[in-house]
Coordinates of C-alpha atoms in Angstrom, one line a residue:
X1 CA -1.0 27.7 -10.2
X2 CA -0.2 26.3 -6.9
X3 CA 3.2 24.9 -5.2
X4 CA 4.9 22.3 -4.8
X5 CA 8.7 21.3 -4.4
X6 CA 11.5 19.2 -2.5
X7 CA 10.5 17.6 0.8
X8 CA 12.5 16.4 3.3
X9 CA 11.6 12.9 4.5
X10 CA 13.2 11.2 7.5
X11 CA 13.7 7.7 9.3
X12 CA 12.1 8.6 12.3
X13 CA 14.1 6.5 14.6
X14 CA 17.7 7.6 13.5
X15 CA 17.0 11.1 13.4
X16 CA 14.6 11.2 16.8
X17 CA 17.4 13.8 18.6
X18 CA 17.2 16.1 15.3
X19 CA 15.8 19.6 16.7
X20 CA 16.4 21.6 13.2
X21 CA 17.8 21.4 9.6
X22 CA 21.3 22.2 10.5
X23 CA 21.7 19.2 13.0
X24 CA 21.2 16.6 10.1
X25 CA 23.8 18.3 8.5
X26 CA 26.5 16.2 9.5
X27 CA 28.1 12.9 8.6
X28 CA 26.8 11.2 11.2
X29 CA 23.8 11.2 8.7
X30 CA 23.2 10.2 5.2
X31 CA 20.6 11.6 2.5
X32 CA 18.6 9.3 -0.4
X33 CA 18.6 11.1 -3.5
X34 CA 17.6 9.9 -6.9
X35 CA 20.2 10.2 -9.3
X36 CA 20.3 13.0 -11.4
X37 CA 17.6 14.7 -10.2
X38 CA 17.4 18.5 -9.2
X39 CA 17.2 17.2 -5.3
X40 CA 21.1 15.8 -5.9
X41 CA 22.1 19.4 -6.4
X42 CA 19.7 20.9 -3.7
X43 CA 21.3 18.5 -1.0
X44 CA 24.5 19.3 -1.7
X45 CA 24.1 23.1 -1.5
X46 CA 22.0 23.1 1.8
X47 CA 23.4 19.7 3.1
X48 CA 27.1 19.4 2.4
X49 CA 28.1 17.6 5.3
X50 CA 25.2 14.6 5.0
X51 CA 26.6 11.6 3.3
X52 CA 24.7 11.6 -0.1
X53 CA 23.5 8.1 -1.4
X54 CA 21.8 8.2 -5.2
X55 CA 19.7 5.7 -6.1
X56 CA 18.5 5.0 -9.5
X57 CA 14.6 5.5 -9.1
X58 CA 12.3 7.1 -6.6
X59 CA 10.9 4.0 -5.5
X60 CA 14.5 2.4 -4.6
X61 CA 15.4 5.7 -2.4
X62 CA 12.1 5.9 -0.5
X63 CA 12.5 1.9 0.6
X64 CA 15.7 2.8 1.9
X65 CA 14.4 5.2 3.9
X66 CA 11.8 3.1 4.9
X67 CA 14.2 0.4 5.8
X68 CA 16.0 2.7 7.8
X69 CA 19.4 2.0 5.3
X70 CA 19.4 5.9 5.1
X71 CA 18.4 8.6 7.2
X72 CA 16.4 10.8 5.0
X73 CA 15.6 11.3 1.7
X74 CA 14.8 14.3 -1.1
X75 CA 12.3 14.1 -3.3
X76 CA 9.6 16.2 -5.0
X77 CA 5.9 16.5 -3.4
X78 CA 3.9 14.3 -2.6
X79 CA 6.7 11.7 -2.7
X80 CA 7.8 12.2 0.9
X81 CA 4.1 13.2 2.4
X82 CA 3.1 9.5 1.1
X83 CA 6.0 7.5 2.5
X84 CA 4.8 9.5 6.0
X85 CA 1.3 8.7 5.7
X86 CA 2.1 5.2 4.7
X87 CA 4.6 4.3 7.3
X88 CA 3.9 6.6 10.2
X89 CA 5.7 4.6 13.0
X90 CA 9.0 4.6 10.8
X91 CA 8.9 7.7 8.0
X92 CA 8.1 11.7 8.8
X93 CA 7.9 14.8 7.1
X94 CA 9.7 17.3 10.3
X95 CA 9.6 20.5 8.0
X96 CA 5.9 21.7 6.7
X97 CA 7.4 23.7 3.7
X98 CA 9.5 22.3 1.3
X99 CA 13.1 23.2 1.1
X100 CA 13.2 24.1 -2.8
X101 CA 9.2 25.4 -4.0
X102 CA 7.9 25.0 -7.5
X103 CA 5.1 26.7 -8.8
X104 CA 2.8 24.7 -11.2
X105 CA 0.3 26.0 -13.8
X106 CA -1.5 25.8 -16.7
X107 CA 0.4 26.4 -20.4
X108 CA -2.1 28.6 -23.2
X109 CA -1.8 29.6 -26.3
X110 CA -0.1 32.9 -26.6
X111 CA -2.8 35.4 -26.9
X112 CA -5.6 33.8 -25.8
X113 CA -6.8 36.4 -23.7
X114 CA -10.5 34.9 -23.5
X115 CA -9.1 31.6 -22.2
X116 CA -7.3 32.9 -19.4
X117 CA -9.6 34.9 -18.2
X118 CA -11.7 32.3 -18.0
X119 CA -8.7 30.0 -16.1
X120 CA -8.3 32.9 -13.4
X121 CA -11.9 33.4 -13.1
X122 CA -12.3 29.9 -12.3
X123 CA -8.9 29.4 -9.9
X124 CA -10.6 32.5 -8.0
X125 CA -14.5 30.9 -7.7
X126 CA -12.4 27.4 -6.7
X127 CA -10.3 28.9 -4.0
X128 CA -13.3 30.7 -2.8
X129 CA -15.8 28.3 -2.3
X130 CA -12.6 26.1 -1.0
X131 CA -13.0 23.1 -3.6
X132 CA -9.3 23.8 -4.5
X133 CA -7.5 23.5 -1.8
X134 CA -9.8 21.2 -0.2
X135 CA -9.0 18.8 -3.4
X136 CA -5.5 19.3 -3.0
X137 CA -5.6 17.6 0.4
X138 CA -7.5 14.7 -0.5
X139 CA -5.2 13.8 -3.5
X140 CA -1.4 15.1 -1.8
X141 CA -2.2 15.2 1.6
X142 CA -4.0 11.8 2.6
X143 CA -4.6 8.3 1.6
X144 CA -8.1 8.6 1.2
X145 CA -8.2 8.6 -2.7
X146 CA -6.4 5.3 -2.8
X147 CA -8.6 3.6 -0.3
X148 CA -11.6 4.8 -2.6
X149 CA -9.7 3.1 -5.7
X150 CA -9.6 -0.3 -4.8
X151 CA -13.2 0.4 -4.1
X152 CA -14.0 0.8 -7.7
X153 CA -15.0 -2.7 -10.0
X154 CA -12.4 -4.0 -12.4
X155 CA -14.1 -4.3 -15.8

């Protein structure tokens, strides 16, 4: 298994003066959520005070933030990291760990002992020769798998 979770994006110019969490908790700033998504509820426990705009898709909500038509934005990993990455003059991610984690993992069949031995065998040989996490950061931390893809023939 690894994590993952809600990320907190933000419009870099509007939220320059912005020293912690707590300071963007006011309504002198407003929050992209996607609408009825688990961030809606998450921003309205930790972030009462924002204004709260939902929008119907992720897409919608990140070119908002981009735009700079909101502040900052919610939304599950590696949403936020890629709007960063993509727009680094305009879009950051302030806080390194996401506000809500997730955990992720692999489903078996009950009782398939054999099996998940052999999943935790491998997870443990992967972290330790570092392919895992070293992956992980090609594909949710950078752009460079995307650059390789338009590398790649159409057929």
């Amino acid at each position: 298994h690894t994590s993952g979770g809600l990320t907190l994006a933000t419009h870099l110019a509007s939220t320059r003066s912005v020293g912690n969490l707590a300071d963007l908790d006011s309504g002198d700033y407003s929050l992209a959520v996607v609408a009825d998504s688990v961030a809606v509820d998450l921003a309205k426990r930790l972030l009462p005070r924002m204004r709260l705009r939902t929008f119907p898709t992720a897409d919608e909500a990140g070119q908002a933030l981009i735009d700079g038509a909101v502040d900052a934005y919610l939304e599950e990993e590696p949403g936020p990291t890629y709007l960063a990455l993509e727009h680094p003059s305009r879009v950051d991610v302030p806080i390194a760990r996401a506000l809500l984690q997730t955990q992720t993992g692999f489903a078996i069949a009950k009782g398939d002992g054999d099996f998940l031995a052999y999943l935790n065998a491998w997870i443990v040989a992967r972290r330790a020769d570092t392919w895992l996490p070293t992956t992980h950061d090609y594909w949710f931390r950078s752009l460079r798998w995307r650059d390789r893809m338009s590398q790649v023939p159409e057929f």
